Short mmCIF file of C-alpha atoms and ligand atoms in Angstrom, two decimals:
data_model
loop_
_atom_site.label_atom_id
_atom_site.label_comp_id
_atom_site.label_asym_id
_atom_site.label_seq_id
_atom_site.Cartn_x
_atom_site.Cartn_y
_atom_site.Cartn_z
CA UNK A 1 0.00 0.00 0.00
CA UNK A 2 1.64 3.45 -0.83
CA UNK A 3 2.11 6.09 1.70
CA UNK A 4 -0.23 8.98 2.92
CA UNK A 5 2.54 11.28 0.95
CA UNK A 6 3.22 9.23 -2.17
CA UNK A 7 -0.99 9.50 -2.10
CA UNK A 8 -0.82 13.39 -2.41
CA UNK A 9 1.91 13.35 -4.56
CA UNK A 10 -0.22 10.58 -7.15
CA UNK A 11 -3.16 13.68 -6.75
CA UNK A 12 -0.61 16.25 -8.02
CA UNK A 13 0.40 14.77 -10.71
CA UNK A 14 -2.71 13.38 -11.79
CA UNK A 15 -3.93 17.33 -12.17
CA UNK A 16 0.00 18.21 -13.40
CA UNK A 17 -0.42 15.64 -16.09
CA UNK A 18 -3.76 17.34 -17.80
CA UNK A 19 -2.32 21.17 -17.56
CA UNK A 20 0.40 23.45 -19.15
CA UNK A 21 2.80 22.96 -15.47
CA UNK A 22 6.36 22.21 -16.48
CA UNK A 23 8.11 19.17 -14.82
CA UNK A 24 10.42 21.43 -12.88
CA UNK A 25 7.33 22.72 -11.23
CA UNK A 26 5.96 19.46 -10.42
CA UNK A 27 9.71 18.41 -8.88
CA UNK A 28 9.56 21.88 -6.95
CA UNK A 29 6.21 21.05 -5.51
CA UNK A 30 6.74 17.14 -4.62
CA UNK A 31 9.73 18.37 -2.39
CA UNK A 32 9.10 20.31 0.94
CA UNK A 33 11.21 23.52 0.98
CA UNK A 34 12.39 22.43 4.75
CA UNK A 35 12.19 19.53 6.66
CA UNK A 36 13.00 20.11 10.59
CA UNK A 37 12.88 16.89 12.13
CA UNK A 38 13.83 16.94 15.92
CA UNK A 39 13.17 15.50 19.44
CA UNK A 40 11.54 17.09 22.62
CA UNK A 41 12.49 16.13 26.33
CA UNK A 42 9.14 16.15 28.53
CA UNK A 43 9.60 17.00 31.85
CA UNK A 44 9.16 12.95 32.98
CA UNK A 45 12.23 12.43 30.84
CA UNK A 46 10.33 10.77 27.84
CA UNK A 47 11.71 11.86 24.06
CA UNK A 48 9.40 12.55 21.93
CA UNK A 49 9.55 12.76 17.92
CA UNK A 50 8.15 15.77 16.47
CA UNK A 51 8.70 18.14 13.42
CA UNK A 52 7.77 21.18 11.15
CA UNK A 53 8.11 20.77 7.31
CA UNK A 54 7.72 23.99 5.47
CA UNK A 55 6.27 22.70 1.62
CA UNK A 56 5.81 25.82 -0.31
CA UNK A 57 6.18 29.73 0.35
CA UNK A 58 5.31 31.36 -3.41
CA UNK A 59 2.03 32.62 -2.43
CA UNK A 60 3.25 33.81 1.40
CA UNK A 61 3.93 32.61 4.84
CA UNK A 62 4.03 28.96 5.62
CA UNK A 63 0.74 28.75 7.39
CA UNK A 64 -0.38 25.12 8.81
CA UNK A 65 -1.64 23.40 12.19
CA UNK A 66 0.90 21.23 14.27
CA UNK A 67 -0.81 17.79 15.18
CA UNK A 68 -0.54 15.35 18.40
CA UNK A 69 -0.98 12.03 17.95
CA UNK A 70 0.59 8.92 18.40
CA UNK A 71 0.96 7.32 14.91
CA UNK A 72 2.74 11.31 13.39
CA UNK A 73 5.31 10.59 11.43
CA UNK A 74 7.39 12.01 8.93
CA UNK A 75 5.40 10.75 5.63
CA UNK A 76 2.15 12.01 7.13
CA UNK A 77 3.81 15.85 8.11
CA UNK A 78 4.90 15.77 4.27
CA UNK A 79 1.89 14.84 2.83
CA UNK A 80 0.00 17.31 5.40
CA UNK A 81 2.03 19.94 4.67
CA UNK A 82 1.74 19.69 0.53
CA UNK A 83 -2.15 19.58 1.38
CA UNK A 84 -1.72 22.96 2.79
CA UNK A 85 -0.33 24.58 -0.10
CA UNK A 86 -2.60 23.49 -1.97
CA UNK A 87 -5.44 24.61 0.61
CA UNK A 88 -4.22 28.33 0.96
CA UNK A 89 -4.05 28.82 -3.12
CA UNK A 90 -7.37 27.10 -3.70
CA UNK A 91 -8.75 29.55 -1.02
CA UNK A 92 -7.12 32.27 -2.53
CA UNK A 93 -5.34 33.32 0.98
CA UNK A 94 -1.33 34.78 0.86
CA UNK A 95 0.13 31.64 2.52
CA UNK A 96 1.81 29.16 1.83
CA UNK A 97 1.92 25.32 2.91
CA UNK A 98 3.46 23.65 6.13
CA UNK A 99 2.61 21.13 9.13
CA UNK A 100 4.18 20.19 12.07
CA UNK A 101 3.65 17.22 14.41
CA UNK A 102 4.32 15.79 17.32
CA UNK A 103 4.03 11.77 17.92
CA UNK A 104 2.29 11.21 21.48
CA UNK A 105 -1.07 10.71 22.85
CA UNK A 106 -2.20 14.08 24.27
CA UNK A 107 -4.88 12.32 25.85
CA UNK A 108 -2.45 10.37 28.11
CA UNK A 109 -0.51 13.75 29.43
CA UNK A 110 -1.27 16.01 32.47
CA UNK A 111 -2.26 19.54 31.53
CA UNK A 112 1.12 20.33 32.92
CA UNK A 113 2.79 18.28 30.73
CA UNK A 114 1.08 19.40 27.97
CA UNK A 115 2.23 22.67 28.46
CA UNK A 116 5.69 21.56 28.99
CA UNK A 117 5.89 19.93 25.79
CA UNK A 118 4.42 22.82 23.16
CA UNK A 119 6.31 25.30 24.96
CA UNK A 120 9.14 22.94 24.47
CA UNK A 121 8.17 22.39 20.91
CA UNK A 122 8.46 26.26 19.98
CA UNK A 123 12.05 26.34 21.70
CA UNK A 124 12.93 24.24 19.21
CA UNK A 125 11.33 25.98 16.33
CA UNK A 126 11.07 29.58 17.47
CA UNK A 127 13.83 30.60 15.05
CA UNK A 128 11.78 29.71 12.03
CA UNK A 129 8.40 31.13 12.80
CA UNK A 130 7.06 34.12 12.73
CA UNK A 131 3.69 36.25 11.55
CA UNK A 132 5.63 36.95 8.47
CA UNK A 133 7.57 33.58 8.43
CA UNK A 134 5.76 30.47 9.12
CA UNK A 135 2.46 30.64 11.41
CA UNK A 136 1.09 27.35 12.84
CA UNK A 137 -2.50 26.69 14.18
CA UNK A 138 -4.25 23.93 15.96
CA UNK A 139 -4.81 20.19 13.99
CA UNK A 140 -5.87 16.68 15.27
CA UNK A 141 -4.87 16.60 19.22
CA UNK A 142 -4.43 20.65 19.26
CA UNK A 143 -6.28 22.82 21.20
CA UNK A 144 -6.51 26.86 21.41
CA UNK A 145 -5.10 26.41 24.85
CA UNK A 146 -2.27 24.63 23.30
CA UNK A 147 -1.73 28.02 20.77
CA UNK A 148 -1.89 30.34 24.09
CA UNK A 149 0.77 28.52 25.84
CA UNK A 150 2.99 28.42 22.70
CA UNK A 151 2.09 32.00 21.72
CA UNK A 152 3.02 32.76 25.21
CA UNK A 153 6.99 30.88 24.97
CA UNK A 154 7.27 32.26 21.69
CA UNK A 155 6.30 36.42 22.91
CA UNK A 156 8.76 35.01 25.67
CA UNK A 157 11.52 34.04 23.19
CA UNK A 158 11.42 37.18 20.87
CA UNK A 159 11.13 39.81 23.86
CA UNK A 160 7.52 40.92 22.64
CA UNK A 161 3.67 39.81 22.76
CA UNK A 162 3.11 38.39 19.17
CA UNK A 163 -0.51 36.27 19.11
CA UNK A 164 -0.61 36.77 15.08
CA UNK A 165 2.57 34.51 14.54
CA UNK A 166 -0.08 31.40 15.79
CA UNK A 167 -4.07 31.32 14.80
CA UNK A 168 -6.15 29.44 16.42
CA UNK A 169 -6.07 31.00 20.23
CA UNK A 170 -7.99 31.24 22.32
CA UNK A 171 -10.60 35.03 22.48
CA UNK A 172 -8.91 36.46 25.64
CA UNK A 173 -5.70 35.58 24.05
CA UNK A 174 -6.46 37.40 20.57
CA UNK A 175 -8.00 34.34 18.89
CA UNK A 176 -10.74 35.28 16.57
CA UNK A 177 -14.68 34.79 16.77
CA UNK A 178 -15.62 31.72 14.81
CA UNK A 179 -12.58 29.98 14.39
CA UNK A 180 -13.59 27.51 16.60
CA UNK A 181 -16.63 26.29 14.04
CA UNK A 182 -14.52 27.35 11.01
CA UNK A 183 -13.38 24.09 9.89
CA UNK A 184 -17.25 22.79 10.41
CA UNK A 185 -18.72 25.80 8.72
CA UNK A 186 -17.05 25.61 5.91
CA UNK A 187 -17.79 22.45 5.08
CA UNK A 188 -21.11 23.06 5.21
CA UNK A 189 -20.81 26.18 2.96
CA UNK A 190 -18.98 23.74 0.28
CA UNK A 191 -21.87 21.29 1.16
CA UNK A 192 -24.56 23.72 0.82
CA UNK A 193 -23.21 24.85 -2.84
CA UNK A 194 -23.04 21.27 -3.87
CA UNK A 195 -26.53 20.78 -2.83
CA UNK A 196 -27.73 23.69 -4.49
CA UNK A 197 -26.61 21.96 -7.99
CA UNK A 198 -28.45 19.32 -7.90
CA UNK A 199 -31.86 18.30 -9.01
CA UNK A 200 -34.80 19.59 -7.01
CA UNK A 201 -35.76 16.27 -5.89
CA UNK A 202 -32.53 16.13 -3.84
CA UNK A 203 -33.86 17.61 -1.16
CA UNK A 204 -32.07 19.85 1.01
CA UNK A 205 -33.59 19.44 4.38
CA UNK A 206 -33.86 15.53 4.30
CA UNK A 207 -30.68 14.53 3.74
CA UNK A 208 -29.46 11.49 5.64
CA UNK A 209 -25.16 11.94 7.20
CA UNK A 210 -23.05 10.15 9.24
CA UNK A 211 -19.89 11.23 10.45
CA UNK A 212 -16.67 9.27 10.82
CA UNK A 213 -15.03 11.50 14.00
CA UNK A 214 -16.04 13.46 16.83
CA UNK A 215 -13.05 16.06 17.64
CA UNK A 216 -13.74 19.76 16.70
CA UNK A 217 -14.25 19.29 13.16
CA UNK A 218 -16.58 16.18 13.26
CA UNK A 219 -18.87 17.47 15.80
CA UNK A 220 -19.05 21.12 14.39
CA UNK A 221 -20.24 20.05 11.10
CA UNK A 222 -22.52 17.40 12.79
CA UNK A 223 -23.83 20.43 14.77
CA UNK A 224 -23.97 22.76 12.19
CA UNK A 225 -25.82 20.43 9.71
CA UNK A 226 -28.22 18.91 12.60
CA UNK A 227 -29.24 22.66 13.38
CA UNK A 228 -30.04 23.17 9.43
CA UNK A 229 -32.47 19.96 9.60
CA UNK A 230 -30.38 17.30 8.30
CA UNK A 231 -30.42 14.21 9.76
CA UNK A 232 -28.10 12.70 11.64
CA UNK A 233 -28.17 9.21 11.84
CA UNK A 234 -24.82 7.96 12.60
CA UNK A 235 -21.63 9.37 14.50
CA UNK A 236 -18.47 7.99 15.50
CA UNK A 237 -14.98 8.44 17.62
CA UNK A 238 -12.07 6.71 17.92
CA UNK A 239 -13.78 4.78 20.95
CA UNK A 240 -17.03 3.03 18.69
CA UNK A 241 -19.84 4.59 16.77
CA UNK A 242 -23.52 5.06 17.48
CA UNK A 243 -26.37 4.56 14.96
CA UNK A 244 -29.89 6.03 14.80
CA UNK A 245 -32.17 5.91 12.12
CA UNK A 246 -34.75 8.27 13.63
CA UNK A 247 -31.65 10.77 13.90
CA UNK A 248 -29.12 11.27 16.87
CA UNK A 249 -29.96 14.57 18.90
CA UNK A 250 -26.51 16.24 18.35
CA UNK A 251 -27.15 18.65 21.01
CA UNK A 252 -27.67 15.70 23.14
CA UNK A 253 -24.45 14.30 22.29
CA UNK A 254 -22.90 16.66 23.10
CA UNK A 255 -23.94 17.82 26.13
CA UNK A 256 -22.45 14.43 26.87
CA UNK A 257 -19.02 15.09 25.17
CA UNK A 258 -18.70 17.73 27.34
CA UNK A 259 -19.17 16.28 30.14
CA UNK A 260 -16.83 12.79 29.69
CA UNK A 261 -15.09 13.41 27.10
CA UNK A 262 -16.80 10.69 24.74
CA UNK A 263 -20.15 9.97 22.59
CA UNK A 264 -20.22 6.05 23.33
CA UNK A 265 -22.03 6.64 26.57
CA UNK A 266 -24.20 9.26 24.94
CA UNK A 267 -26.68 6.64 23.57
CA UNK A 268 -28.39 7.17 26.53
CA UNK A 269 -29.26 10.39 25.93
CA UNK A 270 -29.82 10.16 22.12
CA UNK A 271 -32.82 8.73 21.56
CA UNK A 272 -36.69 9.03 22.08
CA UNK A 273 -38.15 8.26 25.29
CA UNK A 274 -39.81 5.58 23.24
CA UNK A 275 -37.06 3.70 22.02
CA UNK A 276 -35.47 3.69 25.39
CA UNK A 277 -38.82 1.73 26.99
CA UNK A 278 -38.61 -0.48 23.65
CA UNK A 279 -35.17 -1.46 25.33
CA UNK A 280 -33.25 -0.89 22.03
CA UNK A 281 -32.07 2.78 22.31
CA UNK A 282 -29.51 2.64 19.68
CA UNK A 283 -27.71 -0.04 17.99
CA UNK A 284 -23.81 0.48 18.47
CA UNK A 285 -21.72 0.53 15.58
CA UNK A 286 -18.29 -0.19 14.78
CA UNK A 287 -16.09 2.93 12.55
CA UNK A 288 -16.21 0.45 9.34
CA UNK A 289 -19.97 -0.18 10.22
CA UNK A 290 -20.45 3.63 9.48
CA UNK A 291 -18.20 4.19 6.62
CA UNK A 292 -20.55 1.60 4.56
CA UNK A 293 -24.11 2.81 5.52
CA UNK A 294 -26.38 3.92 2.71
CA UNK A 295 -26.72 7.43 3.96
CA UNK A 296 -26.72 10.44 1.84
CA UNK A 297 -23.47 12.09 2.73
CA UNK A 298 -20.55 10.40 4.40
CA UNK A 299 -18.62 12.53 6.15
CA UNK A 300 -14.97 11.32 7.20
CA UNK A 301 -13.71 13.52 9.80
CA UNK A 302 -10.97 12.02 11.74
CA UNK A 303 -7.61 10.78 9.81
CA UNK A 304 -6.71 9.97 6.68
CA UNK A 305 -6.85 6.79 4.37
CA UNK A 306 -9.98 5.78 5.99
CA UNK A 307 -11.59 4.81 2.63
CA UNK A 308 -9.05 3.17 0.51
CA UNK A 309 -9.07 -0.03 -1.94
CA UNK A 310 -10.19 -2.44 0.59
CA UNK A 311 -13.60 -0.86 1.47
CA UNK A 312 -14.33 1.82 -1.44
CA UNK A 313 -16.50 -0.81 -3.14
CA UNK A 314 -18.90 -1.16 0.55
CA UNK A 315 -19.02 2.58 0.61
CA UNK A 316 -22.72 3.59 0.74
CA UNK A 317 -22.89 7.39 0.37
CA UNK A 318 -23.83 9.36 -2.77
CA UNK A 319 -21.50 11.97 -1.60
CA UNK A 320 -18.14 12.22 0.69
CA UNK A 321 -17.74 15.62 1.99
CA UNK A 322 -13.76 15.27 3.29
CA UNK A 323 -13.67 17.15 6.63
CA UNK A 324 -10.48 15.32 7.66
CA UNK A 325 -7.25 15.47 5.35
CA UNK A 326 -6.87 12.90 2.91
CA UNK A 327 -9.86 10.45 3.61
CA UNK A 328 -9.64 8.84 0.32
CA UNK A 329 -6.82 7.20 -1.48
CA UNK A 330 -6.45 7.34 -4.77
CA UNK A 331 -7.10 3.65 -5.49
CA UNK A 332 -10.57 4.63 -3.61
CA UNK A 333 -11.06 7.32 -5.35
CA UNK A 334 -11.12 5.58 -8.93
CA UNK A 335 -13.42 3.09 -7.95
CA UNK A 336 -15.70 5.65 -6.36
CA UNK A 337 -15.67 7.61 -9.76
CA UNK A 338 -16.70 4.27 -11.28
CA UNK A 339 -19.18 4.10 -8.98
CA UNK A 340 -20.62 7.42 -9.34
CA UNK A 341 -19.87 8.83 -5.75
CA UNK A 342 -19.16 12.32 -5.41
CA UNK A 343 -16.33 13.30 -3.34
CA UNK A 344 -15.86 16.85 -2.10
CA UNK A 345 -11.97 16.72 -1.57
CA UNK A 346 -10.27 18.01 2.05
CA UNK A 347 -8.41 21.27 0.64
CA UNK A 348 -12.07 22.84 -0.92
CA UNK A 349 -14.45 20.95 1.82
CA UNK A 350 -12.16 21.64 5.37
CA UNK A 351 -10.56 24.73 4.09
CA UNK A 352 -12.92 26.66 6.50
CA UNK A 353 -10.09 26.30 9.11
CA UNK A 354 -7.19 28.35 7.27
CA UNK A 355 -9.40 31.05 6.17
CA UNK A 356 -10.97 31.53 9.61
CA UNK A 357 -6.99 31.56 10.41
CA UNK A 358 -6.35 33.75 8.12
CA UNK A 359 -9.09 36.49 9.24
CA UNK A 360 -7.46 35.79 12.51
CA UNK A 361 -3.90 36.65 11.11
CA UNK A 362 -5.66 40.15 9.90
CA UNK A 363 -7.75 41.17 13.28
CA UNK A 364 -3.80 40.51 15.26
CA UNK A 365 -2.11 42.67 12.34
CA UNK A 366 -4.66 45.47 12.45
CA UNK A 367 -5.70 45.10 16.32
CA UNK A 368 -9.03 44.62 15.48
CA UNK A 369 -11.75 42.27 16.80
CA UNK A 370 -14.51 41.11 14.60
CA UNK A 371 -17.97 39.84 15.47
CA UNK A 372 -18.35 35.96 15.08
CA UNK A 373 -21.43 36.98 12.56
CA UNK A 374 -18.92 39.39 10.37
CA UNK A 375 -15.91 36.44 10.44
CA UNK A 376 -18.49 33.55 9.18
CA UNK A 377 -19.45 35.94 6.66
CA UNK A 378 -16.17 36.34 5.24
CA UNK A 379 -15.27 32.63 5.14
CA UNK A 380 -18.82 31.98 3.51
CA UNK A 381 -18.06 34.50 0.60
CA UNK A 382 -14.07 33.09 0.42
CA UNK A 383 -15.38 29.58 0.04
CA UNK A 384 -18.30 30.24 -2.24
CA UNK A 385 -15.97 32.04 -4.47
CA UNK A 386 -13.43 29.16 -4.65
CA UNK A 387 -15.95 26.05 -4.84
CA UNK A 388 -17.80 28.43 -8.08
CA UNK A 389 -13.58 28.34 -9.71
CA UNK A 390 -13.50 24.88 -9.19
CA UNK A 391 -17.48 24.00 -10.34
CA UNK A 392 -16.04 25.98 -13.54
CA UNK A 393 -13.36 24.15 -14.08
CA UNK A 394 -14.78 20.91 -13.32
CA UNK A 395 -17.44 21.38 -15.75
CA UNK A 396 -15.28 22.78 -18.49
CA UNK A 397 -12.97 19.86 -18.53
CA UNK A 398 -16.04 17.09 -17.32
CA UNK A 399 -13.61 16.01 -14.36
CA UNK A 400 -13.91 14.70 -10.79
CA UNK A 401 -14.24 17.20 -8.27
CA UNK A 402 -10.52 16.78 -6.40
CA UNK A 403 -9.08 16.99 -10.13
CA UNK A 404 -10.85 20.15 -10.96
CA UNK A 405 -9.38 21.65 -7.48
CA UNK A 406 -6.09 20.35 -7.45
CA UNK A 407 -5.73 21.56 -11.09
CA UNK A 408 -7.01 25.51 -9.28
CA UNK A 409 -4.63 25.13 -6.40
CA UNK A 410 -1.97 24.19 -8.32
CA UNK A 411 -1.74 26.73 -11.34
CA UNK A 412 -2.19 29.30 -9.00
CA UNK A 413 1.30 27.97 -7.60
CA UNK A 414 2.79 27.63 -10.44
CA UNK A 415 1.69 30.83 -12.26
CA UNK A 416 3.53 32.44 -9.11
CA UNK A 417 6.54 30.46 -9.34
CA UNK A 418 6.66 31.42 -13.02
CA UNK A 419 6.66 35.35 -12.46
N1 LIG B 501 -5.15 22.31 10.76
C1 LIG B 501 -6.09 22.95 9.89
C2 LIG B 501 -5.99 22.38 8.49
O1 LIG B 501 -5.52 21.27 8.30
C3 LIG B 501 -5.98 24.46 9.94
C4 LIG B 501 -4.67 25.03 9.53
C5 LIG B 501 -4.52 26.53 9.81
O2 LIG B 501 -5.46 27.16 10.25
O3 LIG B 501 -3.42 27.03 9.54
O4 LIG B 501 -6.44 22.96 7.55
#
């Protein structure tokens, strides 16, 4: 099976292969400008792998999230940190890509260690970041309490209080109204736009989803949609998955979530009072279990190769909308073209993130502080704008949505390398 970054790079040139883009462009782009591989001491005396690869800086800044989780590793930071290029130009933002990891369970660490390790983190990378250098944001196992306390060593480091060289704080610590939902809202913007293309049959407000992943960006979107009438009807996290088919009460689950930390004891709570005295609340599900129902919209929002050449054939969906990065390999992908299921790709459908970083970047610069109404705004015009490019060029060349955006994201890149 090839690698999470060999997957990105068979996207790239996939879309390189059907435009003008020289080879030297595509060798520029499969090889990350910087790769900083290094290894932090905890406080308990454990070493700990981490690293920040800086892909691409043509368009601006490096701008990416750094990521805890036990199976990081190099390949993944790479691929991660293409994905980002990609993101920024598709999104039209002045950044450029990078990614940064840590391998370690976050879940397994004090609060006091946690703190220990990103501040130790940014002493080992201070040198290289910067508002106007490289700015990193939250991923998979980051919080915005995790930005403060590295915004704080880095301010430390340089002699001065600098929140927009990191997005994704915390308010009180100059984050930015609706960055939190970002990521979730803008996949249902990309969602929403999708919708609106099709038939009138395909109605809006019935629409069946499950989704694969209950961190921010899973339960945001599952929010988001549940609140605009679609129906939920299965959810997962990395502990099991839960399955309704009258439709989970997402403000149920997480109420829950909140309150331990997971959704499998939220059944519980989930379902009618009915069901309950029936005996059979919900029936659990395993993550595979979900990834094949025949809902509507699948939406994978945890890691990536989830769908890949051993299930793609079970998948049940009409549509993938890819909230996590790089879902879908590309031996799923071709057999999901086959099969006629849409899939929204990660750096149109999860770009929300970035560009709710990047409004960040701007209220820090101009010591300004926008209304959460004004920021959601922004993002919904940014990412209407770039899914209409990409609907353009998908129609005019009759190709699968990830082609037609890789093929926007990348001559934008290469245009600028050009100049
Ligand atoms: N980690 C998010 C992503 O993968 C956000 C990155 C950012 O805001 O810089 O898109």
């Amino acid at each position: 099976m090839s690698s999470f970054f060999e997957n990105t790079q068979k996207f790239i040139e996939d879309a390189v292969r059907i435009t003008h883009i020289s080879g030297d462009i595509l060798t520029r782009l499969e090889k990350p400008d910087k790769v900083l591989e290094f290894e932090i001491s905890t406080g308990s005396g454990q070493k700990l792998q981490a690293w920040r690869v800086q892909h691409n800086n043509t368009l601006g800044p490096y701008k990416g999230g750094i990521r805890y989780h036990p199976d990081s590793n190099l390949d993944e930071v790479k691929a991660l940190a293409s994905l980002m290029t990609l993101k920024t130009s598709l999104a039209e933002l002045p950044f450029g890509g990078a990614k940064g990891a840590v391998k370690v369970d976050p879940r397994k660490l004090s609060s006091q260690e946690l703190e220990e390790l990103s501040r130790a983190y940014i002493r080992a990378i201070w040198q290289e970041i910067g508002l106007d250098k490289d700015i990193p944001a939250p991923d998979v196992g980051t919080t915005p309490q995790i930005m403060d306390w590295m915004t704080d060593e880095y301010s430390k480091l340089v002699g001065k209080w600098s929140p927009a060289t990191f997005t994704g704080k915390s308010i009180d610590k100059g984050g930015s109204c609706g960055r939190d939902i970002a990521t979730g809202f803008g996949g249902y913007v990309i969602l929403r736009e999708f919708l609106n293309l099709q038939p009138i049959t395909y109605n809006l407000k019935f629409e069946t989803v499950a989704v694969q992943g209950f961190g921010n960006v899973g339960a945001n979107i599952a929010k988001i949609l549940y609140e605009k009438g679609f129906k939920i009807v299965a959810i997962s996290d990395s502990k099991g998955a839960l399955h309704e088919e009258d439709g989970i009460d997402i403000k149920k689950v997480l109420d829950v979530k909140e309150r331990t930390g997971l959704i499998d004891r939220a059944k519980c709570y989930a379902v009618s009072e009915e069901r309950l005295a029936s005996g059979t609340p919900c029936r659990e599900f395993t993550n595979d279990d979900l990834l094949q129902m025949p809902v509507d919209i699948l939406i994978p929002a945890a890691l990536e190769d989830v769908i890949n050449g051993k299930n793609a054939e079970k998948i049940g969906a009409k549509v993938i909308l890819e909230m996590a990065n790089g879902p879908v390999t590309p031996e799923a992908e071709k057999i999901l073209t086959e099969r006629g299921i849409e899939v929204l790709p990660d750096i149109l459908a999860n770009s929300g993130g970035v560009v709710g970083s990047y409004f960040e970047w701007i209220q820090n610069k101009k010591r300004e502080q926008w209304s959460e109404d004004e920021v959601l705004a922004k993002i919904d015009e940014k990412l209407t704008e770039a899914f209409r490019e990409v609907q353009k060029i998908k129609e005019e060349r009759n190709i699968a949505w990830r082609l037609a955006s890789y093929v926007r994201a990348i001559t934008r890149v290469a245009e600028a390398i050009m100049e």
